[in-house]
Short mmCIF file of C-alpha atoms and ligand atoms in Angstrom, two decimals:
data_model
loop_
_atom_site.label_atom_id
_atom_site.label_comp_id
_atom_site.label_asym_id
_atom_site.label_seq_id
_atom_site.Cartn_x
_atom_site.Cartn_y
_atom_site.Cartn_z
CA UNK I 1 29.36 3.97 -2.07
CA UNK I 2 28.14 4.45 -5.81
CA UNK I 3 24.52 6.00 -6.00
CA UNK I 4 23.04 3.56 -8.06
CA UNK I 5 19.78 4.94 -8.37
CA UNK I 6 19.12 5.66 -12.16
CA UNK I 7 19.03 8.78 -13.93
CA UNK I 8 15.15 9.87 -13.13
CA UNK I 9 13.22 11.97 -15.20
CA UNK I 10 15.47 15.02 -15.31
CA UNK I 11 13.73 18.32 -15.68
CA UNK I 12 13.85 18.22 -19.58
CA UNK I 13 12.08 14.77 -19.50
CA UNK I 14 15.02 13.26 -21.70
CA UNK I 15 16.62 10.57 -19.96
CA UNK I 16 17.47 6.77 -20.45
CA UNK I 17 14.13 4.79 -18.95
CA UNK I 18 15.68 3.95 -15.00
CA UNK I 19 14.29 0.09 -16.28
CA UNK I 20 17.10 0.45 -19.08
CA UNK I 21 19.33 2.27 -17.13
CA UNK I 22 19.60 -0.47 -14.56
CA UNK I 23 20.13 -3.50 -17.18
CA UNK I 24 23.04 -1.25 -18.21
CA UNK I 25 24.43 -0.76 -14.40
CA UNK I 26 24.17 -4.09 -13.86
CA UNK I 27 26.13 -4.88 -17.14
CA UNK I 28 28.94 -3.16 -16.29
CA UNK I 29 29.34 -4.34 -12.42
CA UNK I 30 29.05 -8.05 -14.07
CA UNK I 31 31.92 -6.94 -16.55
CA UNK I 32 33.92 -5.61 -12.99
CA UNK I 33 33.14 -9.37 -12.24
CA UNK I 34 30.92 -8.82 -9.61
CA UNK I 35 27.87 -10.94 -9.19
CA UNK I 36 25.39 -9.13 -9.33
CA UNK I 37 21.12 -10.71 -8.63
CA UNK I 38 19.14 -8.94 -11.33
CA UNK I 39 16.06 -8.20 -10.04
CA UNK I 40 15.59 -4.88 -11.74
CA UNK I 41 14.00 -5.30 -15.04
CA UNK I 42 11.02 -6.29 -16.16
CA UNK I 43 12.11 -8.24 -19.29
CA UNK I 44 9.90 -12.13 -19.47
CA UNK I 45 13.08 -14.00 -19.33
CA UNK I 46 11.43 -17.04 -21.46
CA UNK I 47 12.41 -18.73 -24.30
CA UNK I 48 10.82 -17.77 -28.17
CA UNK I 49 8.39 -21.03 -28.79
CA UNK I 50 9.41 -22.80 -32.06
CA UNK I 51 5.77 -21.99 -33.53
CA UNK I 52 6.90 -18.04 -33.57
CA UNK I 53 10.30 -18.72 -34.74
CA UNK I 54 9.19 -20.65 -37.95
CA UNK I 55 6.65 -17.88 -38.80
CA UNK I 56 8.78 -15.54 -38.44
CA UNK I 57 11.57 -17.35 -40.46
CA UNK I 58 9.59 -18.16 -42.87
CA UNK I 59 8.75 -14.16 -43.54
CA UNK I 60 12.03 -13.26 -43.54
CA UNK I 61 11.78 -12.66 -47.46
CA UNK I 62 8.96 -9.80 -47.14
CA UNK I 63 10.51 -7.05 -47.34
CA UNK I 64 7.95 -4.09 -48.27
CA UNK I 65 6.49 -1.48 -46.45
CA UNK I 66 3.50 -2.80 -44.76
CA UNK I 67 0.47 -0.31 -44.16
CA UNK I 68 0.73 1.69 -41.36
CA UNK I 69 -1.88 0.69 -39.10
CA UNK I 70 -1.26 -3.67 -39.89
CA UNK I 71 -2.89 -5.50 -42.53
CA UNK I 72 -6.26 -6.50 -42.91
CA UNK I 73 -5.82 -10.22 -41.68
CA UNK I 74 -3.71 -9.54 -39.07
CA UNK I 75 -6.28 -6.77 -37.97
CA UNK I 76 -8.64 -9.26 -38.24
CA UNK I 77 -6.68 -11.79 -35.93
CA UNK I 78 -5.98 -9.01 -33.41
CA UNK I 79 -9.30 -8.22 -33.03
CA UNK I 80 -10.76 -12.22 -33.08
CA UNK I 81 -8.69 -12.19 -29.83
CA UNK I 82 -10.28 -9.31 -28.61
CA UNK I 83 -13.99 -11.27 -29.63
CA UNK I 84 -12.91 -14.11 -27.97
CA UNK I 85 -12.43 -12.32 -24.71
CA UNK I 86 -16.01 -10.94 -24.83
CA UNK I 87 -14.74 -7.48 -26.43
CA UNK I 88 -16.71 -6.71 -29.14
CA UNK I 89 -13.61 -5.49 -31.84
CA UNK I 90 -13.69 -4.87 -35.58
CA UNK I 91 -10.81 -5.00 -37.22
CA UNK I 92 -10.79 -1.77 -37.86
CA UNK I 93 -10.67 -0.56 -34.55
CA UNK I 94 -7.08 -1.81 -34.18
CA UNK I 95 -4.00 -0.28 -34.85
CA UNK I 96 -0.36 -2.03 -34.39
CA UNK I 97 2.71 -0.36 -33.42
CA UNK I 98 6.13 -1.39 -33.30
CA UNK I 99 5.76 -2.19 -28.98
CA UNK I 100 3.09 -1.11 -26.70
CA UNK I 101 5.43 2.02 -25.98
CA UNK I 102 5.26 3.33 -29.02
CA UNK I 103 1.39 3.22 -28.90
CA UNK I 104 1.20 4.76 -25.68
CA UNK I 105 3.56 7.59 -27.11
CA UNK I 106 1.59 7.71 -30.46
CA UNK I 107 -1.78 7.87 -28.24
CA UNK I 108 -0.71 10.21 -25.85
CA UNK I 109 0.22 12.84 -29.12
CA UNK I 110 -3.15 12.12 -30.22
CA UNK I 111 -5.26 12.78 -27.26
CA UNK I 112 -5.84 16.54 -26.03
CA UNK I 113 -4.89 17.48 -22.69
CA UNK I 114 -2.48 16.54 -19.29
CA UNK I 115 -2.22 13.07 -17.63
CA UNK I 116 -3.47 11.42 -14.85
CA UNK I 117 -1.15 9.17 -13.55
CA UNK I 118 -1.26 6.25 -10.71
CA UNK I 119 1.21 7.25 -7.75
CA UNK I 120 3.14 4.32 -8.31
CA UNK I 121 2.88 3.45 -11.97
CA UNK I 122 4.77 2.23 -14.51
CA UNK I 123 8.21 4.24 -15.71
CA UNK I 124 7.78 5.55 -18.73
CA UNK I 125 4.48 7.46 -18.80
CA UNK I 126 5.42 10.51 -16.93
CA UNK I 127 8.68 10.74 -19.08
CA UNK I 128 6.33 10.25 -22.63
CA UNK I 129 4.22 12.77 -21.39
CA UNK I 130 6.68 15.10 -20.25
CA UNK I 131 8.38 14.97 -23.82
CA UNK I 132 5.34 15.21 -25.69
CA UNK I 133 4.67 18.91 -23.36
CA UNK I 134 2.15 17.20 -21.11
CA UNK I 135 1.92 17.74 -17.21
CA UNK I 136 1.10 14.98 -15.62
CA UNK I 137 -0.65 14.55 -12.34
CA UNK I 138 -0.18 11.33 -10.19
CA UNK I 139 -2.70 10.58 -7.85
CA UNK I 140 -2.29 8.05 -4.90
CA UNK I 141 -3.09 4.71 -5.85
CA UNK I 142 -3.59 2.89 -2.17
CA UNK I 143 -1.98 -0.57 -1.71
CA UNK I 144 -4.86 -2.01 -1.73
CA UNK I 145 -6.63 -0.59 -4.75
CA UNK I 146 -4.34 -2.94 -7.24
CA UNK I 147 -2.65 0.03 -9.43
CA UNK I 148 -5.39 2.22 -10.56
CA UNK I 149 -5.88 5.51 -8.63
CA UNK I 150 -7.43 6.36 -5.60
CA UNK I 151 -11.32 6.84 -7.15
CA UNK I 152 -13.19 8.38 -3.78
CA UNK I 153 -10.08 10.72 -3.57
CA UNK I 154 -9.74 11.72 -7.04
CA UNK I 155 -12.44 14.38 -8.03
CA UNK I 156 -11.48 16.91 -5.38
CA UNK I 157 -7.58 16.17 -6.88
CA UNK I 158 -8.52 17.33 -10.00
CA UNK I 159 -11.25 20.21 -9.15
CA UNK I 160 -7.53 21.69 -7.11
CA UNK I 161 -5.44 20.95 -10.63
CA UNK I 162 -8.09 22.70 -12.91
CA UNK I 163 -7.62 25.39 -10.63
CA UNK I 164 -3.86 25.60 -10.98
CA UNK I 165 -4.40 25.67 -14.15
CA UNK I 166 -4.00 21.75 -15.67
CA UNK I 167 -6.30 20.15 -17.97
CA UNK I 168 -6.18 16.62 -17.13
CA UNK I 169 -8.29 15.05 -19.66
CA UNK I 170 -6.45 11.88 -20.05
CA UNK I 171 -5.54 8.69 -17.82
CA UNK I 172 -3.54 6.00 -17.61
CA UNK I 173 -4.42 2.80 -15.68
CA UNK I 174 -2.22 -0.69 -15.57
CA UNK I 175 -4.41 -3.67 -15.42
CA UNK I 176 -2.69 -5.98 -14.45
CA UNK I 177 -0.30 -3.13 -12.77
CA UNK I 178 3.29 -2.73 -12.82
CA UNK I 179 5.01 -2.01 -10.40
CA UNK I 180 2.53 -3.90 -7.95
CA UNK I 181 1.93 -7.43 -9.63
CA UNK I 182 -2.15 -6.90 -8.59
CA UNK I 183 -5.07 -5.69 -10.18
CA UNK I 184 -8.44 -4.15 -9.10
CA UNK I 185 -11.48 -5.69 -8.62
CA UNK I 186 -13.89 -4.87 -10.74
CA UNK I 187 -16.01 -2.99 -8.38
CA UNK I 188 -13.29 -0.28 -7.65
CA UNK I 189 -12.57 -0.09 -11.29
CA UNK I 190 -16.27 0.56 -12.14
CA UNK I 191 -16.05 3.73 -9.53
CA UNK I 192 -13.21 4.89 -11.13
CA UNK I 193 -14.64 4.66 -14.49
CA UNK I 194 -17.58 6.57 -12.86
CA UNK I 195 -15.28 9.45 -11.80
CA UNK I 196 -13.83 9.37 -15.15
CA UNK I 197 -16.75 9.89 -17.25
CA UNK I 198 -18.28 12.53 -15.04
CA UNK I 199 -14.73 14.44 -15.17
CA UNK I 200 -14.71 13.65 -18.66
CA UNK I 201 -11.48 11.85 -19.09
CA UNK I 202 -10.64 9.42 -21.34
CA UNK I 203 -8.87 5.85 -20.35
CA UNK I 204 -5.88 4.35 -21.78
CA UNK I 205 -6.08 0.66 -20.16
CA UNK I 206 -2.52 -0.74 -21.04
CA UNK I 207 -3.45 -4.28 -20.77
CA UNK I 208 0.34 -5.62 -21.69
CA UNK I 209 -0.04 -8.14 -18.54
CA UNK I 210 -3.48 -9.16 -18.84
CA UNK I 211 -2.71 -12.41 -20.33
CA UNK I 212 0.22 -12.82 -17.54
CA UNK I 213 -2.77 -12.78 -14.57
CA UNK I 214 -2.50 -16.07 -12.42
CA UNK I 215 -6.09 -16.40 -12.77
CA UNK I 216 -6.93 -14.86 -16.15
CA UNK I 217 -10.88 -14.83 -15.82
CA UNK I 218 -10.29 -12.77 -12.23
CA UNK I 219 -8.85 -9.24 -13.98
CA UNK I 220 -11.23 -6.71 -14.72
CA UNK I 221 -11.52 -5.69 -18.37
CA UNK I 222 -11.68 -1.81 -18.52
CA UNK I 223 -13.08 -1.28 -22.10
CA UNK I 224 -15.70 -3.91 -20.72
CA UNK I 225 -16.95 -1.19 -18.26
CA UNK I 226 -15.97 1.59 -20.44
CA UNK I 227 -15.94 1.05 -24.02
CA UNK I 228 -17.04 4.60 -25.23
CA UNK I 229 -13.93 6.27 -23.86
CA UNK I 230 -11.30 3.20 -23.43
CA UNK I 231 -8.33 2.76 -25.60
CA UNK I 232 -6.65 -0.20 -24.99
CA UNK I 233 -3.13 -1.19 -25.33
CA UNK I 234 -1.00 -4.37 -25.23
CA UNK I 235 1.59 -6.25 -26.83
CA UNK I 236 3.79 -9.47 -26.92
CA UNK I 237 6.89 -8.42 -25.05
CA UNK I 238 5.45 -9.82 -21.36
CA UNK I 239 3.03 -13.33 -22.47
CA UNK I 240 5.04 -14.61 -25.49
CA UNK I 241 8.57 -12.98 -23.99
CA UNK I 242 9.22 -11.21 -27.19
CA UNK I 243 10.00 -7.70 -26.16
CA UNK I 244 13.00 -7.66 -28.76
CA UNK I 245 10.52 -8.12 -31.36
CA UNK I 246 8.48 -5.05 -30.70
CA UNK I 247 5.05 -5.44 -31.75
CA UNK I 248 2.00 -3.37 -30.12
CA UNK I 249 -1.41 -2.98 -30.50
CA UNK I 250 -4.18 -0.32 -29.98
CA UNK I 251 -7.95 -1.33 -29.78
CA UNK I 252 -9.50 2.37 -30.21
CA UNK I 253 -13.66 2.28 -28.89
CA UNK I 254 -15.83 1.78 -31.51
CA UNK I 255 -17.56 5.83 -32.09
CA UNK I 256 -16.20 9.31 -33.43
CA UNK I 257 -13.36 9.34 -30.52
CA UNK I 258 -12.18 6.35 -32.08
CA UNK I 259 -12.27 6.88 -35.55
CA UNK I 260 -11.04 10.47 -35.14
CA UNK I 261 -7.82 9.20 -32.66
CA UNK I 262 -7.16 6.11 -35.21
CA UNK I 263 -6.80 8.23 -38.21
CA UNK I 264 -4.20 10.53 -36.07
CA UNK I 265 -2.47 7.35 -35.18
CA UNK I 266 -2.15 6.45 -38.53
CA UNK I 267 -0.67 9.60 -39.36
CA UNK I 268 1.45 9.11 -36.38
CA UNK I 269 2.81 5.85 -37.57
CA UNK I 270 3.18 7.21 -41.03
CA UNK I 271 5.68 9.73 -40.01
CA UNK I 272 7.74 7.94 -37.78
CA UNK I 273 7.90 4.06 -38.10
CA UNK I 274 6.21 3.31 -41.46
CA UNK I 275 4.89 -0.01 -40.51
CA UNK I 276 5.27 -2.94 -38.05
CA UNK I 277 8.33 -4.85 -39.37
CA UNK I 278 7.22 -7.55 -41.78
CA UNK I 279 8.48 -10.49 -40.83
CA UNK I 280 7.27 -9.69 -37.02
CA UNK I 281 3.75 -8.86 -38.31
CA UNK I 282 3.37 -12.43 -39.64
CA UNK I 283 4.67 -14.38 -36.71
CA UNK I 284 2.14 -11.74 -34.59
CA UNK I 285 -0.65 -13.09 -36.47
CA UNK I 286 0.14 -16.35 -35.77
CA UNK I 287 -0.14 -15.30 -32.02
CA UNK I 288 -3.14 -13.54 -32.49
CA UNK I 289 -4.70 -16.95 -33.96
CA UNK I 290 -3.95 -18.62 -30.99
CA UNK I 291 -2.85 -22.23 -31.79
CA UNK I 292 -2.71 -24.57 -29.09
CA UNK I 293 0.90 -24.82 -28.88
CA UNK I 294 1.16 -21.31 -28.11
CA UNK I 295 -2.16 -21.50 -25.35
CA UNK I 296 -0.45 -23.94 -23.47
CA UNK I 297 3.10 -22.47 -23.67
CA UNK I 298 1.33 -19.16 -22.55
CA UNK I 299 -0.03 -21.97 -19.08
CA UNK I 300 3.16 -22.96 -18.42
CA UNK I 301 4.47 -19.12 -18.46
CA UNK I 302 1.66 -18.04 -15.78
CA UNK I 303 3.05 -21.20 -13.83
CA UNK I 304 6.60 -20.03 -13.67
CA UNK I 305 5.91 -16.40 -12.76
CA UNK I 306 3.44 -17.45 -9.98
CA UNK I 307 5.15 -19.81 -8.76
CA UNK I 308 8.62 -17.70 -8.40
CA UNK I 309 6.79 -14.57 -7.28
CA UNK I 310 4.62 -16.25 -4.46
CA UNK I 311 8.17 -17.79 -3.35
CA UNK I 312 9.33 -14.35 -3.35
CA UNK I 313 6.59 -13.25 -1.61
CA UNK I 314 7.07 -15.43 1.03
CA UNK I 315 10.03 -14.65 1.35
CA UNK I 316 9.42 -10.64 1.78
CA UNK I 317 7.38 -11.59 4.25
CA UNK I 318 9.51 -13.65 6.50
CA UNK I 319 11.40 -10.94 6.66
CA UNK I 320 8.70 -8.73 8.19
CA UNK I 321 8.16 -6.73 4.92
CA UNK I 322 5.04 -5.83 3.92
CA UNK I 323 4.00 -6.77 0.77
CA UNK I 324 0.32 -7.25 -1.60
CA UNK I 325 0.42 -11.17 -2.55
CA UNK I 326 1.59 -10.62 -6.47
CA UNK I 327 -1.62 -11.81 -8.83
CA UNK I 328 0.13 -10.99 -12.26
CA UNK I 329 3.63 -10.84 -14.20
CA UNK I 330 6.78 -11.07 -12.28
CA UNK I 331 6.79 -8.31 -9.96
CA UNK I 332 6.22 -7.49 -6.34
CA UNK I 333 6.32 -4.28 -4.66
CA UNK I 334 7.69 -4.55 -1.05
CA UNK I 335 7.84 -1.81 1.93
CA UNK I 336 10.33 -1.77 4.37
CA UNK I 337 8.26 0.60 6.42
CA UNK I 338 4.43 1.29 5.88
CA UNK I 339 4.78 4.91 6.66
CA UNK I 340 7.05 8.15 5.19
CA UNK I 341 10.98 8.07 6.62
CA UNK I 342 12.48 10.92 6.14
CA UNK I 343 16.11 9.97 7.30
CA UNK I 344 16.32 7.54 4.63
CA UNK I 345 15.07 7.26 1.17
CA UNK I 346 13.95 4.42 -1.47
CA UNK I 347 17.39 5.25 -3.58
CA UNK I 348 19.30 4.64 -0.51
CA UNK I 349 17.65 1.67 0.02
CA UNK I 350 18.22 0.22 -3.59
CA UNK I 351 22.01 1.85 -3.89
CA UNK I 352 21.73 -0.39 -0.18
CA UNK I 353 20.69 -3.67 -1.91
CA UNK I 354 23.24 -3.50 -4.81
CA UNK I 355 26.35 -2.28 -3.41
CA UNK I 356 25.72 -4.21 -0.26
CA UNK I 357 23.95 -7.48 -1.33
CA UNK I 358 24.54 -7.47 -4.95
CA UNK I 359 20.61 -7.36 -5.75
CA UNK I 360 19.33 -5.03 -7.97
CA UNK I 361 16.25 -3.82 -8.02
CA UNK I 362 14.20 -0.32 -9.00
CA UNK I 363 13.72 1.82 -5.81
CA UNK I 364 9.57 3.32 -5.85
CA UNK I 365 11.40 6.86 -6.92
CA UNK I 366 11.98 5.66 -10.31
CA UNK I 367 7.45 4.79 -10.59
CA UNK I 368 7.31 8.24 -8.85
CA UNK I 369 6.40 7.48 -5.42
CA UNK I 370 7.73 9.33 -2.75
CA UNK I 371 10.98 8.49 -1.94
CA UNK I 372 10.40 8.75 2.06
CA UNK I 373 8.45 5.80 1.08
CA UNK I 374 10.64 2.68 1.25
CA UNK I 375 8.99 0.44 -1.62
CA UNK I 376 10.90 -0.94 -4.01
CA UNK I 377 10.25 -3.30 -6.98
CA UNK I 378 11.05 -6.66 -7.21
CA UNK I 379 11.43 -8.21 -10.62
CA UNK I 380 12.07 -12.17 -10.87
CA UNK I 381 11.83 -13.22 -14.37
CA UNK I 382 15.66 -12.84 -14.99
CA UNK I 383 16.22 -15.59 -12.43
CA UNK I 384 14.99 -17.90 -15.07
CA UNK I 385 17.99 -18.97 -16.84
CA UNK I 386 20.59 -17.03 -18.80
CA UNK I 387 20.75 -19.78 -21.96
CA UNK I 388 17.90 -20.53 -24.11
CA UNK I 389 18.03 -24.70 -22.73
CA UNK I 390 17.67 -22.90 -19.09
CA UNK I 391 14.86 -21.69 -19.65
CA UNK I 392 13.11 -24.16 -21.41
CA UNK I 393 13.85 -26.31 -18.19
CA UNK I 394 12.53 -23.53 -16.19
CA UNK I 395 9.20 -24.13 -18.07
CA UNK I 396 9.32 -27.87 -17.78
CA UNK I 397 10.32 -27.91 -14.48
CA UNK I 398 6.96 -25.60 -13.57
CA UNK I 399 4.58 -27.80 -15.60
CA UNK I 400 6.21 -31.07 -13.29
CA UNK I 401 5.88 -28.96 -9.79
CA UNK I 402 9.53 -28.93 -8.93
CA UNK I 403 10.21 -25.35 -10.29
CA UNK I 404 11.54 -24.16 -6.61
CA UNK I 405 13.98 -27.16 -6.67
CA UNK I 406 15.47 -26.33 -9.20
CA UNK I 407 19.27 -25.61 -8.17
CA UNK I 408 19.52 -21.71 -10.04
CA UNK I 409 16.28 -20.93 -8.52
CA UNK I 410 16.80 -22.47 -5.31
CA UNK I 411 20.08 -20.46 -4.77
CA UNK I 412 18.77 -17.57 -6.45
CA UNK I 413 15.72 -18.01 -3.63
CA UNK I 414 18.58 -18.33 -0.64
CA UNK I 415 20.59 -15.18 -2.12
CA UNK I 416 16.95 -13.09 -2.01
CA UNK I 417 16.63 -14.66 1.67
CA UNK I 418 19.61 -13.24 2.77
CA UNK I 419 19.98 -9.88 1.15
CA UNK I 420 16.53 -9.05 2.31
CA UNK I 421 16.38 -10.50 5.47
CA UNK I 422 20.42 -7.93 6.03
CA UNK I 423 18.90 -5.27 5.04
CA UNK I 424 15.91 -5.65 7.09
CA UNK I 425 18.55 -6.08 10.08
CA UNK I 426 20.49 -3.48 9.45
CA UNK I 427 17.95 -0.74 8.58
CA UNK I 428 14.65 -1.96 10.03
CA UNK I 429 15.07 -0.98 13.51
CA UNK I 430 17.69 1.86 12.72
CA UNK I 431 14.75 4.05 11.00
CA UNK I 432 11.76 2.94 12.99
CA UNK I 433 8.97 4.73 10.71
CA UNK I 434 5.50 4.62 11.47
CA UNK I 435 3.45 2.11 10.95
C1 PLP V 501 3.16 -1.51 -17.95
C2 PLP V 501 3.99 -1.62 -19.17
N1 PLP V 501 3.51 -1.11 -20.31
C3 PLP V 501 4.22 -1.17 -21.45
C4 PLP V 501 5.47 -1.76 -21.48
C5 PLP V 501 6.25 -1.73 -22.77
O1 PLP V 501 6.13 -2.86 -23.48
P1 PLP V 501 6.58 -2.97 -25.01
O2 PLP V 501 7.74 -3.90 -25.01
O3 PLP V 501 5.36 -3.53 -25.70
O4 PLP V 501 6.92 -1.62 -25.51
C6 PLP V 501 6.00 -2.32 -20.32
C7 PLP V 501 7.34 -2.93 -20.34
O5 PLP V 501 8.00 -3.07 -19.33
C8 PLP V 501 5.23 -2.25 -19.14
O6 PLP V 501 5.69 -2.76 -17.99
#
């Protein structure tokens, strides 16, 4: 059987993203003609509304360099969205990027100092950091603690890591979170904040699903709770399904910190991308206005993902998985055993799933959790149609209520079913971890 557990962060740190490196796999065992369920990456899988496309048509003729950091007016847009979610933002306290990644790269060569990490979080932070010569430390982040890590555990982790000799004076935290599909509540975020500010360690909030949350007004806001030392980032790739485009944003806090990290970004940019594409900056403004086209496009998107995902869900747990209900995005996070197995690992499990059921998904490994751990991440947004007019149905279909009926999803629903619900069979008794 072929391993086909992505390449993981080798110890160089330079290695195709596993998310990419899956989309390729799966390319090439389609090509063999085998058909293959892709539940591996985490691309929106909706169609471009005709509002973006005409904007960004209608740019195509601008062809200079931009400035670096994004225009005045679309600063200002960028940061009226911001306003109008109760974040206090000047304009110039934003900064856009070609993608979120690139602003979580550019950020992460701006700040001083090593990484905190959530132990499972999202795949390319450790590998940024490790390129940029940062160490990263990832700390437990408990099922139940939606994504961020484990606050009451967390001082004594990093009293131990200043002792080996780390500086962790940065971290990450995924609100919405990915892999997970769930968010904190606000309380637990607040302690964490707490722990951060006393350890003094700035936040990077990477926001990119925040718009995707089922019930928008229920995710905490962590520049809300910590706006001296929270730099935000986000993007259009997940809500508006425009990851091709690549357009990010950074909201730096509004003091020295800021200033001082927004003038490095700038520099940043400067030397490596120039500017935000032209064309792509205008249509992104037009987002950032938020017409009412694109507010109820962005309703019927939440519809579809919640609706596949808590079918999914349902389905994980028929088959005696254990699983947190998904509250964002299009991702769940399933365990085949609560508890460590050391006879079999989360790679074997996925290489399992592929070879044997044709479904692909991400083992935990390729977040970093521990492979005895048999999680694995579930993503359903490329169930949604492979043409542009299947999609659009997809939408329509979840604005009428008959979403699940429809015949791709139904089938795609069945083929989940099964594959799970085998694998469960075959490997659920054999390795009877603890609980
Ligand atoms: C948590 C998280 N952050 C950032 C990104 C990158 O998004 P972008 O397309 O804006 O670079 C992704 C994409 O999968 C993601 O899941």
């Amino acid at each position: 059987m072929t391993a086909v557990r992505p390449a993981g962060p080798p110890s160089d740190g330079f290695a195709v993203s596993p998310t990419l490196a899956i989309n390729e796999r799966v390319a090439e065992l389609r090509r063999e003609g085998r058909d293959v369920l892709h539940l591996g990456f985490g691309e929106a899988g909706l169609p471009v509304h005709p509002v973006l496309r005409q904007a960004l048509a209608g740019a195509a003729h601008l062809n200079s360099y931009g400035p670096v950091d994004g225009s005045s007016s679309l600063r200002g847009a960028i940061a009226g969205w911001f306003n109008r979610r109760g974040l206090p933002t000047e304009p110039a306290a934003v900064v856009v990027t070609p993608g979120s990644k690139a602003a979580l790269f550019a950020l992460l060569l701006a700040l001083p100092g090593d990484v905190i990490l959530p132990r499972p979080s999202w795949v390319s932070y450790a590998p940024q950091a490790t390129m940029l010569g940062k160490r990263t430390l990832a700390h437990p982040a408990p099922a139940v603690s939606g994504g961020i890590p484990d606050p009451g555990t967390l001082p004594e982790a990093l009293a131990q890591h200043r002792r080996d000799g780390l500086d962790p004076r940065i971290m990450i935290v995924t609100v919405p979170d990915n892999p997970t599909g769930t968010f904190p509540d606000t309380a637990l975020l607040a302690r964490l904040v707490e722990v951060a500010r006393a350890e003094g360690v700035t936040i990077i909030a990477d926001q990119i699903y925040a718009e995707l949350a089922y019930d928008p007004a229920a995710v905490p806001d962590v520049a809300a709770i910590a706006p001296e030392t929270t730099f935000v980032t986000t993007g259009l790739s997940k809500a508006y399904a425009l990851g091709g485009w690549r357009f990010g944003v950074v909201r730096v806090p509004a003091n020295a910190l800021g200033e001082a990290t927004r003038l490095r970004l700038r520099a940043i940019g400067s030397e490596i991308w120039s500017c935000v594409p032209a064309p792509i900056a205008a249509a992104a403004q037009v987002v950032y206005e938020a017409p009412a086209e694109l507010t109820s496009y962005l309703d019927a998107a939440r519809q579809v993902h919640a609706g596949l995902c808590g079918a999914v869900h349902r389905i994980v747990e028929r088959t005696g998985m254990s699983c947190r209900p998904p509250q964002a995005a299009f991702y769940l996070y399933p365990a085949l055993h609560n508890g460590g197995c050391p006879a079999w690992s989360a790679d074997d499990l996925a290489t399992e799933l592929l070879e044997g059921q044709r479904i692909a998904v991400l083992p935990g490994t390729a977040f970093g959790d521990d492979p005895a751990f048999l999680r694995f991440r579930l993503a359903t947004s490329l169930l949604y149609g492979t043409t542009e007019d299947q999609r659009w149905e997809t939408l329509s279909s979840a604005r009428q209520g008959n979403l699940l009926s429809l015949p791709r999803i139904a089938n795609a629903l069945d083929r989940i079913e099964a594959g799970l619900s085998a694998l469960v069979a075959a490997h659920g008794r054999v390795h009877p971890c603890p609980e």
